[in-house]
Amino acid sequence: MNNNNIPKGVISRLPRYYRYLGELLSSGLERVSSNDLSQLMKLSMSQIRQDLHHFGGFGQAGYGYNIIYLYSEIGKILKLDKTHNLVVIGAGNLGQTLTNYATFEQYGFKIIGIFDNNPALDGQDIGNTGLKVQLLDELPDFLNQNDIDIAVLTIPKQGALAIIDILVTHEIKGIWNFAHVDLNLRVPDTIAVENVHLSESLMRLSFRLDD
Amino acid sequence: MNNNNIPKGVISRLPRYYRYLGELLSSGLERVSSNDLSQLMKLSMSQIRQDLHHFGGFGQAGYGYNIIYLYSEIGKILKLDKTHNLVVIGAGNLGQTLTNYATFEQYGFKIIGIFDNNPALDGQDIGNTGLKVQLLDELPDFLNQNDIDIAVLTIPKQGALAIIDILVTHEIKGIWNFAHVDLNLRVPDTIAVENVHLSESLMRLSFRLDD
């Protein structure tokens, strides 16, 4: 199957399907009807049928969906059946928090290095992860010696721009960007960028407050 | 102007406009053409004109947009001209990190309390914020005595569901939700919910990795 044929809207909903299906699986259920899934996820039944239709032949009339099959197929599409190595760049509060976040590893995202330019943080232990902060000048060697797919950027904007060249040179595949800058405007198309702008999320909430 | 008439897509882009206009303002610029803004933000000129048209009469042919006026109007629409008091519920790594995040206060989001159900955290100082962790049993009184608009949820799913009743009873206006649960399915329409599901963001990135 060619994943490029799946519409963006469907893709953006896949992680949510994956989460709900995972919970149903944990609860011991083997099959779920589009009706039940519809009520659970507050999506219309036709939306669910359309979405899941893109993966072809999952549903069986009268039987509902096979949860473990659907969960596993969506996992493959999201590439959660592989292990991805990550480095975190920026060992401030946010960088340390993400490094400590055990949930990511359960989906195959393994943080194996954390870097900062602040000498005061050099060698500092990160929670119970077994990782120690390394200085940024060690990053190029680390990228040469390890198979890193994703860089997590949790540094200020100026630092982020300076680091991009290193990541591009070392052919990193993806950047999970928490810096206040739109990196997708500055990196080649071959590098996937996912921006998480927390302030903007808070502003969208603020807009919708009833006051 | 009735903000309800602004399409959702435009609203979702407003924080980004706000950020870019703020940077142009810091750089000392007073006016910007839709052409320059288009190149900077990688949006088409017609998109920019359409978006900004919703706020009526900002642009002047041949003069471009008045940056400070536009910045201020968008700020008002996003309600950044007011101060919003926030409480953080969950004093783990993520809750502490968000509480320490100085950026939010510059937009009028002021965190004035942080709560947890772990007695070991009771009274712990949060960075240089002057805040100390309080136990969750103190939350109802705190909500009674303070004018809180937004609760930031950084606790596990089960804890999140238990806390909702308290927030609903105390007529909180918005929930910024980092818990792994879709709160908007469980709170009344009068409470605005913005979900930040970090694992799902990472999965969307994973999907787009070229491997």
XYZ file of C-alpha atoms in Angstrom:
422
model
C 0.000 0.000 0.000
C 1.233 3.462 -0.820
C 0.854 5.660 2.249
C 1.080 8.745 0.086
C -2.463 8.071 -1.093
C -3.919 8.500 2.393
C -5.413 11.996 2.785
C -3.776 14.266 5.358
C -6.952 14.526 7.430
C -7.056 10.756 7.849
C -3.386 10.639 8.828
C -3.904 13.296 11.457
C -6.643 11.123 13.009
C -4.623 7.879 12.970
C -2.750 8.440 16.260
C -6.091 8.975 17.971
C -7.538 5.762 16.488
C -4.356 4.039 17.611
C -4.790 5.283 21.170
C -8.436 4.239 21.421
C -7.814 0.850 19.825
C -4.917 0.301 22.238
C -7.234 1.013 25.156
C -9.910 -1.355 23.823
C -7.224 -3.986 23.397
C -6.064 -3.513 27.008
C -9.667 -3.941 28.115
C -9.685 -7.408 26.531
C -12.073 -6.695 23.664
C -11.418 -8.445 20.326
C -13.920 -6.791 17.998
C -15.576 -3.403 17.867
C -18.428 -2.188 15.665
C -18.207 1.116 13.831
C -21.208 2.135 15.925
C -19.394 1.576 19.232
C -16.233 3.202 17.920
C -18.342 6.120 16.744
C -19.809 6.693 20.212
C -16.474 6.271 21.923
C -14.555 8.646 19.687
C -17.411 11.056 18.893
C -16.862 10.639 15.172
C -19.715 9.819 12.795
C -20.006 6.207 11.660
C -19.555 7.264 8.053
C -16.391 9.157 9.006
C -14.998 6.057 10.676
C -15.906 3.815 7.739
C -14.368 6.264 5.298
C -11.199 6.641 7.370
C -10.649 2.933 7.869
C -11.594 2.190 4.251
C -8.237 3.669 3.243
C -6.495 0.655 4.725
C -8.757 -1.716 2.837
C -10.727 -4.717 4.003
C -10.429 -4.315 7.762
C -14.133 -4.364 8.545
C -16.413 -7.364 8.158
C -20.156 -6.710 7.902
C -21.904 -7.943 11.044
C -18.633 -8.691 12.818
C -17.221 -5.230 13.259
C -13.532 -4.505 13.187
C -10.841 -6.860 14.381
C -9.163 -4.660 16.965
C -5.748 -6.252 17.125
C -5.442 -6.358 13.339
C -6.505 -2.733 12.963
C -4.228 -1.649 15.830
C -1.295 -3.439 14.299
C -1.935 -2.130 10.757
C -2.267 1.453 11.933
C 0.881 0.951 14.007
C 2.741 -0.130 10.854
C 1.456 2.850 8.893
C 2.669 5.151 11.667
C 5.950 3.154 11.672
C 5.537 2.307 15.340
C 6.623 -1.264 14.558
C 10.195 0.054 14.262
C 12.485 1.507 16.887
C 13.492 5.103 16.248
C 16.493 6.599 17.993
C 16.184 10.201 19.092
C 18.452 12.901 20.444
C 17.201 15.822 22.494
C 18.924 19.136 21.838
C 18.485 21.474 24.773
C 18.697 20.104 28.315
C 16.549 22.766 30.010
C 13.338 21.888 31.825
C 11.445 20.907 28.691
C 14.282 18.843 27.217
C 14.730 16.959 30.484
C 10.981 16.420 30.832
C 10.668 14.940 27.338
C 13.730 12.749 27.946
C 12.085 11.414 31.094
C 8.762 10.756 29.343
C 8.500 6.971 29.449
C 5.425 6.896 27.178
C 7.460 7.591 24.063
C 9.612 4.497 24.447
C 6.540 2.266 24.550
C 5.833 3.454 20.979
C 9.397 2.735 19.866
C 10.818 6.230 20.267
C 14.050 5.817 22.184
C 15.948 8.869 23.363
C 19.629 7.925 23.436
C 21.322 11.287 23.852
C 20.690 14.742 25.281
C 22.815 17.782 24.474
C 23.234 21.355 25.641
C 25.695 24.198 25.159
C 25.743 25.060 28.864
C 28.952 23.690 30.479
C 27.199 23.748 33.877
C 24.884 20.951 32.666
C 27.702 18.772 31.246
C 27.495 15.269 32.695
C 24.259 15.878 34.615
C 22.100 12.773 35.072
C 18.615 12.862 33.575
C 16.198 11.252 36.020
C 16.399 7.476 35.929
C 17.094 7.299 32.196
C 20.790 6.522 32.609
C 21.532 9.408 30.242
C 23.901 12.249 30.997
C 23.893 15.663 29.333
C 26.635 16.036 26.713
C 27.968 19.282 25.293
C 26.821 20.338 21.828
C 30.329 20.088 20.309
C 30.036 16.351 20.816
C 26.834 16.188 18.723
C 28.461 15.706 15.264
C 30.527 12.728 16.488
C 27.493 11.287 18.232
C 25.437 11.559 15.035
C 28.239 9.863 13.085
C 28.462 6.975 15.516
C 24.760 6.359 16.107
C 21.781 5.774 13.877
C 19.602 8.744 14.823
C 16.264 9.311 13.082
C 14.818 12.228 15.009
C 16.182 15.330 16.725
C 14.000 16.954 19.379
C 14.677 20.697 19.501
C 14.038 22.312 22.868
C 16.392 25.273 22.631
C 15.805 28.989 22.037
C 15.192 30.150 18.496
C 18.698 31.410 17.789
C 20.275 28.179 18.936
C 17.811 26.207 16.828
C 18.808 27.924 13.607
C 22.488 27.333 14.319
C 21.927 23.627 14.873
C 20.075 22.953 11.638
C 23.195 22.770 9.480
C 24.597 20.002 11.635
C 21.342 18.026 11.435
C 21.069 18.478 7.664
C 24.695 17.454 7.114
C 24.174 14.303 9.145
C 20.978 13.466 7.258
C 18.668 13.349 10.204
C 15.206 12.215 9.042
C 12.917 14.220 11.278
C 12.835 17.167 13.650
C 10.354 17.441 16.506
C 10.485 21.147 17.031
C 9.556 22.946 20.251
C 11.617 26.043 19.414
C 9.757 29.258 18.537
C 10.623 29.152 14.886
C 9.014 27.541 11.856
C 11.771 25.129 10.927
C 9.914 23.676 7.968
C 10.662 26.949 6.191
C 14.370 26.340 6.601
C 15.121 22.658 6.193
C 15.108 20.610 2.968
C 11.948 18.691 2.048
C 13.698 15.410 2.817
C 13.552 16.204 6.535
C 10.116 15.886 8.141
C 9.323 18.604 10.683
C 6.602 18.529 13.316
C 6.214 21.814 15.168
C 4.837 21.974 18.705
C 4.308 25.620 19.563
C 2.997 25.596 23.118
C 2.333 29.337 23.325
C 0.230 29.160 20.164
C -1.784 26.289 21.582
C -2.486 28.375 24.690
C -3.536 31.319 22.504
C -6.016 29.139 20.599
C -7.499 28.145 23.956
C -7.588 31.755 25.113
C -9.513 32.762 21.988
C -12.244 30.262 22.785
C -12.681 31.234 26.450
C -16.195 32.410 27.152
C -15.453 35.715 28.836
C -16.976 42.577 15.473
C -18.301 39.141 16.197
C -15.410 36.723 16.546
C -17.760 33.830 15.908
C -17.833 34.816 12.244
C -14.114 34.171 11.796
C -13.540 30.770 10.160
C -11.703 28.176 12.253
C -8.841 27.932 9.780
C -8.151 31.642 10.118
C -8.275 31.437 13.905
C -5.778 28.594 13.926
C -3.364 30.778 11.941
C -3.767 33.878 14.149
C -1.192 32.887 16.813
C 1.368 32.419 14.049
C 0.583 35.831 12.557
C 0.852 37.241 16.073
C 4.291 35.705 16.549
C 5.655 36.974 13.212
C 4.183 40.442 13.666
C 5.698 40.570 17.164
C 9.100 39.764 15.702
C 8.753 42.419 12.985
C 7.763 44.898 15.671
C 10.836 44.016 17.759
C 12.964 44.574 14.670
C 11.701 48.166 14.544
C 9.592 47.887 11.359
C 6.323 49.870 11.233
C 4.697 48.598 8.039
C 4.831 45.372 6.092
C 3.475 44.576 2.622
C 1.426 41.439 2.033
C 4.217 40.423 -0.353
C 6.900 40.564 2.379
C 4.623 38.853 4.885
C 3.908 36.186 2.278
C 7.605 35.432 1.782
C 8.314 35.462 5.497
C 5.464 33.157 6.489
C 5.348 31.041 3.314
C 1.677 31.779 2.833
C 0.275 33.005 -0.486
C -0.472 36.718 -0.761
C -4.121 35.955 -1.430
C -4.264 33.776 1.685
C -2.851 36.606 3.776
C -5.246 39.159 2.279
C -8.190 36.833 2.831
C -7.159 36.060 6.417
C -6.594 39.656 7.403
C -9.713 40.798 5.560
C -11.749 39.180 8.334
C -10.640 41.922 10.704
C -11.634 44.604 8.247
C -9.759 47.596 6.904
C -6.299 46.845 8.233
C -4.455 47.057 4.923
C -3.966 50.232 2.924
C -3.173 49.887 -0.780
C 0.406 50.923 -1.447
C 1.225 51.295 2.237
C 1.030 47.723 3.417
C -0.165 46.760 6.850
C 0.370 48.819 9.966
C 2.214 46.269 12.088
C 1.505 47.595 15.557
C -2.198 48.035 14.779
C -2.502 44.539 13.321
C -0.504 43.034 16.211
C -2.685 44.765 18.740
C -5.978 43.825 17.013
C -4.995 40.165 16.699
C -3.894 40.255 20.340
C -7.365 41.507 21.310
C -9.086 38.808 19.262
C -6.927 36.185 20.998
C -7.728 37.942 24.292
C -4.056 38.499 25.020
C -4.870 42.041 26.175
C -6.280 40.528 29.381
C -4.524 38.692 32.177
C -5.662 35.105 32.621
C -4.964 33.271 35.857
C -4.056 29.613 35.537
C -3.604 26.655 37.845
C -1.473 23.651 36.957
C -2.823 20.311 38.114
C -0.040 17.750 38.304
C 3.391 18.772 39.635
C 5.431 16.136 37.833
C 8.159 17.043 35.341
C 5.773 18.422 32.743
C 3.678 20.421 35.226
C 6.800 21.964 36.740
C 8.245 22.721 33.311
C 5.096 24.529 32.154
C 4.940 26.451 35.448
C 8.521 27.603 34.881
C 7.854 28.644 31.280
C 8.281 32.428 31.395
C 7.003 32.896 27.846
C 3.383 32.338 28.835
C 3.333 35.247 31.273
C 4.457 37.657 28.572
C 1.169 36.850 26.787
C -0.890 37.424 29.936
C -1.128 33.799 31.102
C -0.208 33.851 34.776
C 0.171 30.582 36.632
C -0.752 31.262 40.257
C -1.077 27.758 41.688
C 0.261 24.242 41.166
C -1.341 21.156 42.706
C -0.574 17.476 43.098
C -1.940 14.523 45.057
C 1.546 13.343 46.066
C 2.257 14.357 49.701
C 5.991 14.099 48.986
C 5.685 17.122 46.691
C 3.668 19.239 49.156
C 5.345 22.607 49.704
C 8.065 22.040 47.103
C 9.350 25.235 45.449
C 8.910 25.503 41.696
C 12.057 27.049 40.225
C 12.147 30.795 40.727
C 8.411 31.266 40.355
C 7.791 31.748 44.073
C 5.108 29.045 43.848
C 4.960 25.991 46.083
C 3.143 22.759 45.292
C -0.190 22.430 47.136
C -2.142 19.242 47.708
C -5.182 18.586 45.549
C -7.596 18.752 48.514
C -6.792 22.437 48.683
C -7.873 22.987 45.062
C -11.604 23.667 45.690
C -10.845 26.380 48.250
C -8.210 27.859 45.995
C -10.691 28.004 43.096
C -13.247 29.672 45.377
C -10.786 32.304 46.549
C -9.125 33.120 43.234
C -10.360 34.099 39.803
C -9.032 31.215 37.728
C -9.773 31.022 33.986
C -7.696 28.048 32.896
C -6.654 24.720 34.402
C -3.597 23.027 32.915
C -3.926 19.245 33.262
C -0.629 17.384 33.448
C -1.738 14.310 35.379
C -2.389 10.706 34.319
C -5.674 9.902 32.621
C -7.444 8.483 35.689
C -6.560 11.492 37.783
C -7.741 13.798 35.003
C -11.224 12.292 34.916
C -11.558 12.605 38.703
C -10.631 16.262 38.656
C -13.152 17.339 36.023
C -16.104 17.523 38.410
C -14.254 19.989 40.594
C -13.382 22.168 37.603
C -16.938 22.063 36.239
C -18.443 22.903 39.649
C -16.138 25.878 39.987
C -16.961 27.103 36.483
C -13.483 27.102 35.121
C -13.521 28.579 31.588
C -10.867 26.530 29.856
C -8.758 23.405 30.168
C -5.340 23.044 28.573
C -5.119 19.299 28.530
C -1.891 17.288 28.377
C -3.492 14.131 29.829
C -4.008 11.137 27.529
C -7.744 11.520 27.358
C -10.071 13.514 25.119
C -11.575 15.823 27.702
C -13.779 17.641 25.230
C -15.911 14.503 25.151
C -16.546 14.817 28.873
C -16.920 18.466 29.787
C -19.861 20.792 29.027
C -19.691 22.983 25.920
C -19.254 26.049 28.103
C -15.707 24.947 28.943
C -13.167 25.346 26.150
C -10.686 22.480 25.854
C -7.374 22.496 23.992
C -5.714 19.087 23.870
C -1.948 18.706 23.527
C -1.212 15.043 22.943
C 2.569 14.846 22.697
C 2.695 11.147 21.783
C 0.303 11.747 18.900
C 2.424 14.592 17.627
C 5.452 12.296 17.654
C 3.471 9.644 15.753
C 2.520 12.140 13.048
C 6.219 12.912 12.673
C 7.083 9.237 12.589
C 4.589 8.648 9.761
C 6.323 11.240 7.612
C 9.881 9.961 8.158
C 11.473 8.973 4.895
C 12.652 5.485 5.805
